[in-house]
Amino acid sequence: MAEKLVLAGPASEELGRSVAEKLGLPLLNAEFRVFPDGESKFTLNDKVSGKSVFLVQSTYKPVDQHLFQLILASHHLSEDGAKVTAVVPYLAYARQDKEFLPGEGVSLGTVAHLMRSAGVRRLVTVDIHSAEGLALFSFPTYSVSAIPSLVAYARDNLEFKDPVVISPDFGGSKRTEAFAQLYGAPFLRLSKTRDKKSGEVAIQEDVLDVKGKDVLIVDDIISTGGTVRAASEAVMKQGARHAAALCVHGLFVGGALESLEKASVKTIVSTNTVPGAHNVVDVSDALASHLRTLEE
Ligand code: R5P
């Protein structure tokens, strides 16, 4: 049986360490460095031939740097004879998994191609934006759900009165519906449209049964906060008592957090696929449980 090791990449040092601890596996001795001009370097200080390495590296901002560090490490490890499983808690570019407008590149397809060329043999991610994206990879891929961890956190740490769980759009509604079922609250869906050129979000003002209730807006990603802000404004206008936002990947770029607070979103919670002050729901158990099931 091949020896297993974990490499905690610079974007996921804490999460990688925690996964290694839960699996009872040693951490690989390696160094990542970024030069003043922005170039990255990877140095491997261990022998990995014939070993299986779980390379944990999330690809949040700076996206291309984190992605390239993953590529550098995977290429080096595989050239030295390791079997590389890329564990990418937040998989960047997953939203561009098709040509939405004529001429657009399928960025996730390029990521898949890069990973394969760099020797990645399996990919494990958390709640990929859409399962369809996995079809772009020509090696085994797995998307682990963080929804049970988010539900457990909400049950143990947050108090709501007459909770209603809302999906801001159709795309992510299955994930949000699963949250509602596990949490034991009614589920509603808003209709969001996004201008494919400007990216601007609009929510259709359907009449919703939210008066006096606490609304939990559940989405896979919060990036600029535009989606959750529009959803929160829509439900508050209809008399909701409180709006909370829960997501898997809390990117919170630019002034996202301030803008959500202004839009009366009182509670903001994310998992730790991306590190951050609101990113408190730990996915290391979910990842470790899945990695345990993989054959070497
Ligand atoms: C899009 O379909 C995703 O599920 C999210 O709703 C979106 O990425 C959130 O982005 P933002 O916070 O910038 O509106």
PDB file of C-alpha atoms and ligand atoms in Angstrom:
ATOM      1  CA  MET A   1       0.000   0.000   0.000  1.00  0.00           C
ATOM      2  CA  ALA A   2       1.420   3.421  -0.995  1.00  0.00           C
ATOM      3  CA  GLU A   3       2.368   5.732   1.841  1.00  0.00           C
ATOM      4  CA  LYS A   4       0.087   8.779   2.038  1.00  0.00           C
ATOM      5  CA  LEU A   5       1.176  12.330   2.804  1.00  0.00           C
ATOM      6  CA  VAL A   6      -0.464  15.742   2.908  1.00  0.00           C
ATOM      7  CA  LEU A   7       0.989  18.899   1.411  1.00  0.00           C
ATOM      8  CA  ALA A   8      -0.676  21.999   2.882  1.00  0.00           C
ATOM      9  CA  GLY A   9      -0.298  24.660   0.172  1.00  0.00           C
ATOM     10  CA  PRO A  10       0.171  28.333   1.129  1.00  0.00           C
ATOM     11  CA  ALA A  11      -3.506  29.104   0.417  1.00  0.00           C
ATOM     12  CA  SER A  12      -4.697  26.360   2.776  1.00  0.00           C
ATOM     13  CA  GLU A  13      -2.053  25.951   5.453  1.00  0.00           C
ATOM     14  CA  GLU A  14      -4.453  25.684   8.356  1.00  0.00           C
ATOM     15  CA  LEU A  15      -7.064  23.589   6.576  1.00  0.00           C
ATOM     16  CA  GLY A  16      -4.381  21.312   5.102  1.00  0.00           C
ATOM     17  CA  ARG A  17      -2.841  20.783   8.537  1.00  0.00           C
ATOM     18  CA  SER A  18      -6.210  20.025  10.029  1.00  0.00           C
ATOM     19  CA  VAL A  19      -7.027  17.497   7.273  1.00  0.00           C
ATOM     20  CA  ALA A  20      -3.639  15.800   7.834  1.00  0.00           C
ATOM     21  CA  GLU A  21      -4.285  15.633  11.572  1.00  0.00           C
ATOM     22  CA  LYS A  22      -7.743  14.133  11.083  1.00  0.00           C
ATOM     23  CA  LEU A  23      -6.360  11.536   8.688  1.00  0.00           C
ATOM     24  CA  GLY A  24      -3.371  10.839  10.935  1.00  0.00           C
ATOM     25  CA  LEU A  25      -1.029  11.528   7.992  1.00  0.00           C
ATOM     26  CA  PRO A  26       2.319  13.338   8.038  1.00  0.00           C
ATOM     27  CA  LEU A  27       2.790  16.709   6.377  1.00  0.00           C
ATOM     28  CA  LEU A  28       5.191  16.867   3.472  1.00  0.00           C
ATOM     29  CA  ASN A  29       8.259  19.011   3.926  1.00  0.00           C
ATOM     30  CA  ALA A  30       8.173  21.595   1.122  1.00  0.00           C
ATOM     31  CA  GLU A  31       8.472  25.352   0.661  1.00  0.00           C
ATOM     32  CA  PHE A  32       6.610  27.848  -1.452  1.00  0.00           C
ATOM     33  CA  ARG A  33       8.060  31.254  -2.169  1.00  0.00           C
ATOM     34  CA  VAL A  34       6.773  34.299  -4.057  1.00  0.00           C
ATOM     35  CA  PHE A  35       9.412  36.632  -5.495  1.00  0.00           C
ATOM     36  CA  PRO A  36       8.974  40.415  -5.482  1.00  0.00           C
ATOM     37  CA  ASP A  37       8.098  40.307  -9.206  1.00  0.00           C
ATOM     38  CA  GLY A  38       5.221  37.910  -8.497  1.00  0.00           C
ATOM     39  CA  GLU A  39       6.825  34.689  -9.736  1.00  0.00           C
ATOM     40  CA  SER A  40       6.324  31.601  -7.558  1.00  0.00           C
ATOM     41  CA  LYS A  41       8.802  28.883  -6.650  1.00  0.00           C
ATOM     42  CA  PHE A  42       8.276  25.441  -5.147  1.00  0.00           C
ATOM     43  CA  THR A  43      10.948  23.423  -3.339  1.00  0.00           C
ATOM     44  CA  LEU A  44      10.400  19.826  -2.282  1.00  0.00           C
ATOM     45  CA  ASN A  45      12.489  18.628   0.671  1.00  0.00           C
ATOM     46  CA  ASP A  46      11.121  15.061   0.889  1.00  0.00           C
ATOM     47  CA  LYS A  47      11.299  11.904  -1.199  1.00  0.00           C
ATOM     48  CA  VAL A  48       7.886  11.148  -2.699  1.00  0.00           C
ATOM     49  CA  SER A  49       8.505   8.408  -5.248  1.00  0.00           C
ATOM     50  CA  GLY A  50       5.740   5.791  -5.060  1.00  0.00           C
ATOM     51  CA  LYS A  51       3.811   7.829  -2.468  1.00  0.00           C
ATOM     52  CA  SER A  52       0.317   9.282  -2.640  1.00  0.00           C
ATOM     53  CA  VAL A  53       0.093  13.012  -1.914  1.00  0.00           C
ATOM     54  CA  PHE A  54      -3.029  14.988  -1.014  1.00  0.00           C
ATOM     55  CA  LEU A  55      -2.104  18.487  -2.177  1.00  0.00           C
ATOM     56  CA  VAL A  56      -4.436  20.896  -0.361  1.00  0.00           C
ATOM     57  CA  GLN A  57      -4.557  24.309  -2.025  1.00  0.00           C
ATOM     58  CA  SER A  58      -7.603  26.536  -2.363  1.00  0.00           C
ATOM     59  CA  THR A  59      -7.731  28.955  -5.302  1.00  0.00           C
ATOM     60  CA  TYR A  60      -9.178  32.172  -3.938  1.00  0.00           C
ATOM     61  CA  LYS A  61      -7.591  35.616  -4.490  1.00  0.00           C
ATOM     62  CA  PRO A  62      -4.864  36.020  -5.784  1.00  0.00           C
ATOM     63  CA  VAL A  63      -6.528  33.336  -7.886  1.00  0.00           C
ATOM     64  CA  ASP A  64      -3.909  32.813 -10.578  1.00  0.00           C
ATOM     65  CA  GLN A  65      -1.041  32.774  -8.079  1.00  0.00           C
ATOM     66  CA  HIS A  66      -2.732  30.156  -5.922  1.00  0.00           C
ATOM     67  CA  LEU A  67      -3.646  28.137  -8.992  1.00  0.00           C
ATOM     68  CA  PHE A  68      -0.131  28.282 -10.360  1.00  0.00           C
ATOM     69  CA  GLN A  69       1.346  27.229  -7.000  1.00  0.00           C
ATOM     70  CA  LEU A  70      -0.891  24.159  -7.236  1.00  0.00           C
ATOM     71  CA  ILE A  71       0.340  23.489 -10.770  1.00  0.00           C
ATOM     72  CA  LEU A  72       4.024  23.963  -9.815  1.00  0.00           C
ATOM     73  CA  ALA A  73       3.738  21.628  -6.833  1.00  0.00           C
ATOM     74  CA  SER A  74       1.733  18.980  -8.650  1.00  0.00           C
ATOM     75  CA  HIS A  75       4.117  18.932 -11.606  1.00  0.00           C
ATOM     76  CA  HIS A  76       7.164  18.586  -9.356  1.00  0.00           C
ATOM     77  CA  LEU A  77       5.566  15.899  -7.179  1.00  0.00           C
ATOM     78  CA  SER A  78       4.374  13.833 -10.132  1.00  0.00           C
ATOM     79  CA  GLU A  79       7.723  14.152 -11.935  1.00  0.00           C
ATOM     80  CA  ASP A  80       9.296  12.776  -8.737  1.00  0.00           C
ATOM     81  CA  GLY A  81       6.967   9.770  -8.858  1.00  0.00           C
ATOM     82  CA  ALA A  82       4.099  10.730  -6.529  1.00  0.00           C
ATOM     83  CA  LYS A  83       0.414  10.157  -7.222  1.00  0.00           C
ATOM     84  CA  VAL A  84      -1.160  13.583  -6.779  1.00  0.00           C
ATOM     85  CA  THR A  85      -4.691  14.183  -5.570  1.00  0.00           C
ATOM     86  CA  ALA A  86      -5.469  17.895  -5.795  1.00  0.00           C
ATOM     87  CA  VAL A  87      -7.672  18.873  -2.865  1.00  0.00           C
ATOM     88  CA  VAL A  88      -8.984  22.281  -3.888  1.00  0.00           C
ATOM     89  CA  PRO A  89     -11.545  23.426  -1.293  1.00  0.00           C
ATOM     90  CA  TYR A  90     -12.587  26.438  -3.403  1.00  0.00           C
ATOM     91  CA  LEU A  91     -12.197  25.727  -7.096  1.00  0.00           C
ATOM     92  CA  ALA A  92     -11.712  28.979  -8.995  1.00  0.00           C
ATOM     93  CA  TYR A  93     -13.135  29.412 -12.491  1.00  0.00           C
ATOM     94  CA  ALA A  94     -15.913  26.907 -11.778  1.00  0.00           C
ATOM     95  CA  ARG A  95     -18.533  29.493 -12.739  1.00  0.00           C
ATOM     96  CA  GLN A  96     -17.113  29.752 -16.276  1.00  0.00           C
ATOM     97  CA  ASP A  97     -17.856  26.124 -17.128  1.00  0.00           C
ATOM     98  CA  LYS A  98     -19.425  26.857 -20.517  1.00  0.00           C
ATOM     99  CA  GLU A  99     -19.488  29.423 -23.299  1.00  0.00           C
ATOM    100  CA  PHE A 100     -22.280  31.716 -22.060  1.00  0.00           C
ATOM    101  CA  LEU A 101     -21.728  34.328 -24.779  1.00  0.00           C
ATOM    102  CA  PRO A 102     -20.291  33.558 -28.217  1.00  0.00           C
ATOM    103  CA  GLY A 103     -16.515  33.579 -28.226  1.00  0.00           C
ATOM    104  CA  GLU A 104     -16.037  33.208 -24.474  1.00  0.00           C
ATOM    105  CA  GLY A 105     -13.429  30.718 -23.320  1.00  0.00           C
ATOM    106  CA  VAL A 106     -14.433  27.842 -21.043  1.00  0.00           C
ATOM    107  CA  SER A 107     -12.017  28.773 -18.258  1.00  0.00           C
ATOM    108  CA  LEU A 108     -12.725  25.697 -16.150  1.00  0.00           C
ATOM    109  CA  GLY A 109     -11.791  23.518 -19.138  1.00  0.00           C
ATOM    110  CA  THR A 110      -8.428  25.284 -19.264  1.00  0.00           C
ATOM    111  CA  VAL A 111      -7.950  24.660 -15.524  1.00  0.00           C
ATOM    112  CA  ALA A 112      -8.768  20.970 -16.066  1.00  0.00           C
ATOM    113  CA  HIS A 113      -6.249  20.785 -18.887  1.00  0.00           C
ATOM    114  CA  LEU A 114      -3.540  22.500 -16.820  1.00  0.00           C
ATOM    115  CA  MET A 115      -4.089  20.174 -13.874  1.00  0.00           C
ATOM    116  CA  ARG A 116      -3.899  17.095 -16.062  1.00  0.00           C
ATOM    117  CA  SER A 117      -0.699  18.314 -17.738  1.00  0.00           C
ATOM    118  CA  ALA A 118       0.772  18.991 -14.297  1.00  0.00           C
ATOM    119  CA  GLY A 119       0.177  15.389 -13.245  1.00  0.00           C
ATOM    120  CA  VAL A 120      -2.969  15.745 -11.120  1.00  0.00           C
ATOM    121  CA  ARG A 121      -4.584  12.285 -11.023  1.00  0.00           C
ATOM    122  CA  ARG A 122      -7.711  13.100  -8.959  1.00  0.00           C
ATOM    123  CA  LEU A 123      -9.508  16.248  -7.878  1.00  0.00           C
ATOM    124  CA  VAL A 124     -11.460  16.681  -4.663  1.00  0.00           C
ATOM    125  CA  THR A 125     -13.266  19.980  -4.208  1.00  0.00           C
ATOM    126  CA  VAL A 126     -16.077  21.312  -2.030  1.00  0.00           C
ATOM    127  CA  ASP A 127     -19.470  22.214  -3.514  1.00  0.00           C
ATOM    128  CA  ILE A 128     -18.386  22.941  -7.048  1.00  0.00           C
ATOM    129  CA  HIS A 129     -20.578  25.708  -8.486  1.00  0.00           C
ATOM    130  CA  SER A 130     -22.281  23.265 -10.845  1.00  0.00           C
ATOM    131  CA  ALA A 131     -21.736  19.506 -11.064  1.00  0.00           C
ATOM    132  CA  GLU A 132     -21.677  19.863 -14.864  1.00  0.00           C
ATOM    133  CA  GLY A 133     -18.229  21.441 -14.518  1.00  0.00           C
ATOM    134  CA  LEU A 134     -16.792  18.126 -13.338  1.00  0.00           C
ATOM    135  CA  ALA A 135     -17.371  16.695 -16.805  1.00  0.00           C
ATOM    136  CA  LEU A 136     -14.608  18.944 -18.137  1.00  0.00           C
ATOM    137  CA  PHE A 137     -11.982  16.922 -16.251  1.00  0.00           C
ATOM    138  CA  SER A 138     -10.551  13.787 -17.805  1.00  0.00           C
ATOM    139  CA  PHE A 139      -9.612  12.209 -14.455  1.00  0.00           C
ATOM    140  CA  PRO A 140     -11.730  11.283 -11.418  1.00  0.00           C
ATOM    141  CA  THR A 141     -13.319  14.247  -9.653  1.00  0.00           C
ATOM    142  CA  TYR A 142     -15.355  14.537  -6.461  1.00  0.00           C
ATOM    143  CA  SER A 143     -17.354  17.423  -5.055  1.00  0.00           C
ATOM    144  CA  VAL A 144     -17.825  17.085  -1.300  1.00  0.00           C
ATOM    145  CA  SER A 145     -20.881  18.797   0.190  1.00  0.00           C
ATOM    146  CA  ALA A 146     -20.374  21.294   2.990  1.00  0.00           C
ATOM    147  CA  ILE A 147     -24.128  21.664   3.471  1.00  0.00           C
ATOM    148  CA  PRO A 148     -24.348  19.241   6.451  1.00  0.00           C
ATOM    149  CA  SER A 149     -21.543  21.202   8.179  1.00  0.00           C
ATOM    150  CA  LEU A 150     -23.311  24.524   7.518  1.00  0.00           C
ATOM    151  CA  VAL A 151     -26.590  23.122   8.866  1.00  0.00           C
ATOM    152  CA  ALA A 152     -24.885  21.770  11.995  1.00  0.00           C
ATOM    153  CA  TYR A 153     -23.272  25.183  12.575  1.00  0.00           C
ATOM    154  CA  ALA A 154     -26.587  27.007  12.122  1.00  0.00           C
ATOM    155  CA  ARG A 155     -28.354  24.637  14.534  1.00  0.00           C
ATOM    156  CA  ASP A 156     -25.690  24.917  17.216  1.00  0.00           C
ATOM    157  CA  ASN A 157     -24.775  28.596  16.985  1.00  0.00           C
ATOM    158  CA  LEU A 158     -27.552  30.687  15.439  1.00  0.00           C
ATOM    159  CA  GLU A 159     -31.035  31.394  16.686  1.00  0.00           C
ATOM    160  CA  PHE A 160     -33.846  32.165  14.289  1.00  0.00           C
ATOM    161  CA  LYS A 161     -37.550  32.846  14.724  1.00  0.00           C
ATOM    162  CA  ASP A 162     -39.807  31.221  12.100  1.00  0.00           C
ATOM    163  CA  PRO A 163     -36.897  30.488   9.760  1.00  0.00           C
ATOM    164  CA  VAL A 164     -37.383  30.294   6.002  1.00  0.00           C
ATOM    165  CA  VAL A 165     -34.541  29.172   3.745  1.00  0.00           C
ATOM    166  CA  ILE A 166     -34.197  31.018   0.459  1.00  0.00           C
ATOM    167  CA  SER A 167     -32.209  30.361  -2.678  1.00  0.00           C
ATOM    168  CA  PRO A 168     -31.446  33.582  -4.549  1.00  0.00           C
ATOM    169  CA  ASP A 169     -31.618  31.831  -7.910  1.00  0.00           C
ATOM    170  CA  PHE A 170     -32.542  28.677  -9.746  1.00  0.00           C
ATOM    171  CA  GLY A 171     -28.944  27.521 -10.389  1.00  0.00           C
ATOM    172  CA  GLY A 172     -28.024  26.777  -6.788  1.00  0.00           C
ATOM    173  CA  SER A 173     -31.489  25.881  -5.599  1.00  0.00           C
ATOM    174  CA  LYS A 174     -30.910  22.126  -5.158  1.00  0.00           C
ATOM    175  CA  ARG A 175     -28.078  22.822  -2.730  1.00  0.00           C
ATOM    176  CA  THR A 176     -30.191  25.340  -0.815  1.00  0.00           C
ATOM    177  CA  GLU A 177     -33.184  23.002  -0.777  1.00  0.00           C
ATOM    178  CA  ALA A 178     -30.948  20.306   0.747  1.00  0.00           C
ATOM    179  CA  PHE A 179     -29.982  22.822   3.443  1.00  0.00           C
ATOM    180  CA  ALA A 180     -33.688  23.566   4.140  1.00  0.00           C
ATOM    181  CA  GLN A 181     -34.554  19.874   4.382  1.00  0.00           C
ATOM    182  CA  LEU A 182     -31.709  19.067   6.755  1.00  0.00           C
ATOM    183  CA  TYR A 183     -32.350  22.201   8.812  1.00  0.00           C
ATOM    184  CA  GLY A 184     -36.087  21.509   8.890  1.00  0.00           C
ATOM    185  CA  ALA A 185     -37.406  24.819   7.533  1.00  0.00           C
ATOM    186  CA  PRO A 186     -39.556  25.785   4.545  1.00  0.00           C
ATOM    187  CA  PHE A 187     -37.741  26.441   1.291  1.00  0.00           C
ATOM    188  CA  LEU A 188     -38.408  29.278  -1.179  1.00  0.00           C
ATOM    189  CA  ARG A 189     -36.672  30.315  -4.360  1.00  0.00           C
ATOM    190  CA  LEU A 190     -36.176  33.773  -5.811  1.00  0.00           C
ATOM    191  CA  SER A 191     -35.688  34.473  -9.504  1.00  0.00           C
ATOM    192  CA  LYS A 192     -32.400  36.183 -10.133  1.00  0.00           C
ATOM    193  CA  THR A 193     -31.188  37.450 -13.467  1.00  0.00           C
ATOM    194  CA  ARG A 194     -27.645  38.557 -14.130  1.00  0.00           C
ATOM    195  CA  ASP A 195     -26.692  40.712 -17.085  1.00  0.00           C
ATOM    196  CA  LYS A 196     -24.144  38.524 -18.878  1.00  0.00           C
ATOM    197  CA  LYS A 197     -22.121  41.552 -19.945  1.00  0.00           C
ATOM    198  CA  SER A 198     -22.207  43.931 -16.956  1.00  0.00           C
ATOM    199  CA  GLY A 199     -22.677  41.216 -14.293  1.00  0.00           C
ATOM    200  CA  GLU A 200     -25.425  43.277 -12.653  1.00  0.00           C
ATOM    201  CA  VAL A 201     -27.933  41.290 -10.622  1.00  0.00           C
ATOM    202  CA  ALA A 202     -31.723  41.829 -10.471  1.00  0.00           C
ATOM    203  CA  ILE A 203     -34.206  39.873  -8.367  1.00  0.00           C
ATOM    204  CA  GLN A 204     -37.779  39.492  -9.588  1.00  0.00           C
ATOM    205  CA  GLU A 205     -40.190  40.746  -6.965  1.00  0.00           C
ATOM    206  CA  ASP A 206     -42.418  37.704  -6.490  1.00  0.00           C
ATOM    207  CA  VAL A 207     -44.732  37.738  -3.459  1.00  0.00           C
ATOM    208  CA  LEU A 208     -43.152  35.575  -0.755  1.00  0.00           C
ATOM    209  CA  ASP A 209     -44.412  34.326   2.580  1.00  0.00           C
ATOM    210  CA  VAL A 210     -41.697  35.944   4.707  1.00  0.00           C
ATOM    211  CA  LYS A 211     -43.588  38.527   6.815  1.00  0.00           C
ATOM    212  CA  GLY A 212     -42.230  38.548  10.372  1.00  0.00           C
ATOM    213  CA  LYS A 213     -39.928  35.636   9.589  1.00  0.00           C
ATOM    214  CA  ASP A 214     -36.178  35.154   9.704  1.00  0.00           C
ATOM    215  CA  VAL A 215     -34.820  34.510   6.236  1.00  0.00           C
ATOM    216  CA  LEU A 216     -31.701  32.421   5.692  1.00  0.00           C
ATOM    217  CA  ILE A 217     -30.285  33.172   2.241  1.00  0.00           C
ATOM    218  CA  VAL A 218     -28.122  30.196   1.279  1.00  0.00           C
ATOM    219  CA  ASP A 219     -25.799  30.295  -1.742  1.00  0.00           C
ATOM    220  CA  ASP A 220     -22.634  28.517  -2.852  1.00  0.00           C
ATOM    221  CA  ILE A 221     -20.494  31.643  -3.296  1.00  0.00           C
ATOM    222  CA  ILE A 222     -20.599  35.192  -1.971  1.00  0.00           C
ATOM    223  CA  SER A 223     -18.200  37.248  -4.049  1.00  0.00           C
ATOM    224  CA  THR A 224     -19.158  40.923  -4.394  1.00  0.00           C
ATOM    225  CA  GLY A 225     -22.246  40.309  -2.268  1.00  0.00           C
ATOM    226  CA  GLY A 226     -24.488  41.631  -5.063  1.00  0.00           C
ATOM    227  CA  THR A 227     -26.682  38.520  -5.173  1.00  0.00           C
ATOM    228  CA  VAL A 228     -27.267  38.258  -1.432  1.00  0.00           C
ATOM    229  CA  ARG A 229     -27.768  42.016  -1.125  1.00  0.00           C
ATOM    230  CA  ALA A 230     -30.487  41.991  -3.792  1.00  0.00           C
ATOM    231  CA  ALA A 231     -32.121  38.936  -2.181  1.00  0.00           C
ATOM    232  CA  SER A 232     -32.019  40.538   1.252  1.00  0.00           C
ATOM    233  CA  GLU A 233     -33.521  43.803  -0.022  1.00  0.00           C
ATOM    234  CA  ALA A 234     -36.321  41.842  -1.690  1.00  0.00           C
ATOM    235  CA  VAL A 235     -37.268  39.906   1.457  1.00  0.00           C
ATOM    236  CA  MET A 236     -36.900  42.873   3.816  1.00  0.00           C
ATOM    237  CA  LYS A 237     -39.256  44.880   1.555  1.00  0.00           C
ATOM    238  CA  GLN A 238     -41.784  42.114   2.021  1.00  0.00           C
ATOM    239  CA  GLY A 239     -41.637  42.374   5.805  1.00  0.00           C
ATOM    240  CA  ALA A 240     -39.027  39.777   6.783  1.00  0.00           C
ATOM    241  CA  ARG A 241     -37.777  40.254  10.355  1.00  0.00           C
ATOM    242  CA  HIS A 242     -34.135  39.363   9.817  1.00  0.00           C
ATOM    243  CA  ALA A 243     -31.935  38.346   6.896  1.00  0.00           C
ATOM    244  CA  ALA A 244     -28.960  36.031   7.318  1.00  0.00           C
ATOM    245  CA  ALA A 245     -26.523  34.924   4.639  1.00  0.00           C
ATOM    246  CA  LEU A 246     -24.878  31.504   4.684  1.00  0.00           C
ATOM    247  CA  CYS A 247     -22.548  30.276   1.983  1.00  0.00           C
ATOM    248  CA  VAL A 248     -19.922  27.659   1.280  1.00  0.00           C
ATOM    249  CA  HIS A 249     -17.290  29.871  -0.318  1.00  0.00           C
ATOM    250  CA  GLY A 250     -17.012  33.307   1.306  1.00  0.00           C
ATOM    251  CA  LEU A 251     -14.822  35.291  -1.078  1.00  0.00           C
ATOM    252  CA  PHE A 252     -16.171  38.659   0.129  1.00  0.00           C
ATOM    253  CA  VAL A 253     -14.277  40.736  -2.419  1.00  0.00           C
ATOM    254  CA  GLY A 254     -14.026  44.535  -2.310  1.00  0.00           C
ATOM    255  CA  GLY A 255     -16.597  46.049   0.015  1.00  0.00           C
ATOM    256  CA  ALA A 256     -18.866  42.963   0.033  1.00  0.00           C
ATOM    257  CA  LEU A 257     -19.168  42.718   3.818  1.00  0.00           C
ATOM    258  CA  GLU A 258     -19.921  46.441   4.305  1.00  0.00           C
ATOM    259  CA  SER A 259     -22.481  46.368   1.524  1.00  0.00           C
ATOM    260  CA  LEU A 260     -24.223  43.330   3.059  1.00  0.00           C
ATOM    261  CA  GLU A 261     -24.362  45.029   6.437  1.00  0.00           C
ATOM    262  CA  LYS A 262     -25.908  48.094   4.790  1.00  0.00           C
ATOM    263  CA  ALA A 263     -28.503  45.825   3.189  1.00  0.00           C
ATOM    264  CA  SER A 264     -29.565  44.675   6.694  1.00  0.00           C
ATOM    265  CA  VAL A 265     -27.897  41.271   6.503  1.00  0.00           C
ATOM    266  CA  LYS A 266     -27.296  40.811  10.224  1.00  0.00           C
ATOM    267  CA  THR A 267     -25.670  37.375  10.144  1.00  0.00           C
ATOM    268  CA  ILE A 268     -22.968  36.357   7.658  1.00  0.00           C
ATOM    269  CA  VAL A 269     -21.486  32.876   7.833  1.00  0.00           C
ATOM    270  CA  SER A 270     -19.249  30.914   5.488  1.00  0.00           C
ATOM    271  CA  THR A 271     -17.136  27.775   5.609  1.00  0.00           C
ATOM    272  CA  ASN A 272     -13.343  27.891   5.747  1.00  0.00           C
ATOM    273  CA  THR A 273     -12.709  26.770   2.137  1.00  0.00           C
ATOM    274  CA  VAL A 274     -11.464  30.363   1.944  1.00  0.00           C
ATOM    275  CA  PRO A 275     -10.000  31.861   5.146  1.00  0.00           C
ATOM    276  CA  GLY A 276     -11.663  34.943   6.644  1.00  0.00           C
ATOM    277  CA  ALA A 277     -13.280  36.404   9.743  1.00  0.00           C
ATOM    278  CA  HIS A 278     -16.781  35.159   8.845  1.00  0.00           C
ATOM    279  CA  ASN A 279     -15.501  31.833   7.489  1.00  0.00           C
ATOM    280  CA  VAL A 280     -16.053  29.809  10.624  1.00  0.00           C
ATOM    281  CA  VAL A 281     -17.638  26.545   9.514  1.00  0.00           C
ATOM    282  CA  ASP A 282     -14.894  23.943   9.357  1.00  0.00           C
ATOM    283  CA  VAL A 283     -14.909  21.604   6.331  1.00  0.00           C
ATOM    284  CA  SER A 284     -11.849  19.591   7.382  1.00  0.00           C
ATOM    285  CA  ASP A 285     -13.993  16.730   8.743  1.00  0.00           C
ATOM    286  CA  ALA A 286     -16.015  16.548   5.523  1.00  0.00           C
ATOM    287  CA  LEU A 287     -12.827  16.543   3.429  1.00  0.00           C
ATOM    288  CA  ALA A 288     -11.027  14.018   5.640  1.00  0.00           C
ATOM    289  CA  SER A 289     -14.039  11.662   5.595  1.00  0.00           C
ATOM    290  CA  HIS A 290     -14.076  11.766   1.826  1.00  0.00           C
ATOM    291  CA  LEU A 291     -10.309  11.330   1.432  1.00  0.00           C
ATOM    292  CA  ARG A 292     -10.492   8.290   3.720  1.00  0.00           C
ATOM    293  CA  THR A 293     -12.799   6.585   1.234  1.00  0.00           C
ATOM    294  CA  LEU A 294     -10.437   7.009  -1.724  1.00  0.00           C
ATOM    295  CA  GLU A 295      -8.414   4.051  -2.780  1.00  0.00           C
ATOM    296  CA  GLU A 296      -4.741   4.799  -3.026  1.00  0.00           C
TER     297      GLU A 296
HETATM  298  C1  R5P B   1     -23.828  32.474  -9.080  1.00  0.00           C
HETATM  299  O1  R5P B   1     -24.661  31.864  -9.743  1.00  0.00           O
HETATM  300  C2  R5P B   1     -23.377  32.022  -7.728  1.00  0.00           C
HETATM  301  O2  R5P B   1     -24.139  30.965  -7.256  1.00  0.00           O
HETATM  302  C3  R5P B   1     -23.405  33.168  -6.737  1.00  0.00           C
HETATM  303  O3  R5P B   1     -24.747  33.560  -6.543  1.00  0.00           O
HETATM  304  C4  R5P B   1     -22.597  34.331  -7.199  1.00  0.00           C
HETATM  305  O4  R5P B   1     -21.329  33.901  -7.633  1.00  0.00           O
HETATM  306  C5  R5P B   1     -22.428  35.358  -6.113  1.00  0.00           C
HETATM  307  O5  R5P B   1     -21.660  36.419  -6.601  1.00  0.00           O
HETATM  308  P1  R5P B   1     -21.869  37.890  -6.044  1.00  0.00           P
HETATM  309  O6  R5P B   1     -21.684  37.805  -4.562  1.00  0.00           O
HETATM  310  O7  R5P B   1     -20.792  38.694  -6.724  1.00  0.00           O
HETATM  311  O8  R5P B   1     -23.233  38.326  -6.445  1.00  0.00           O
END
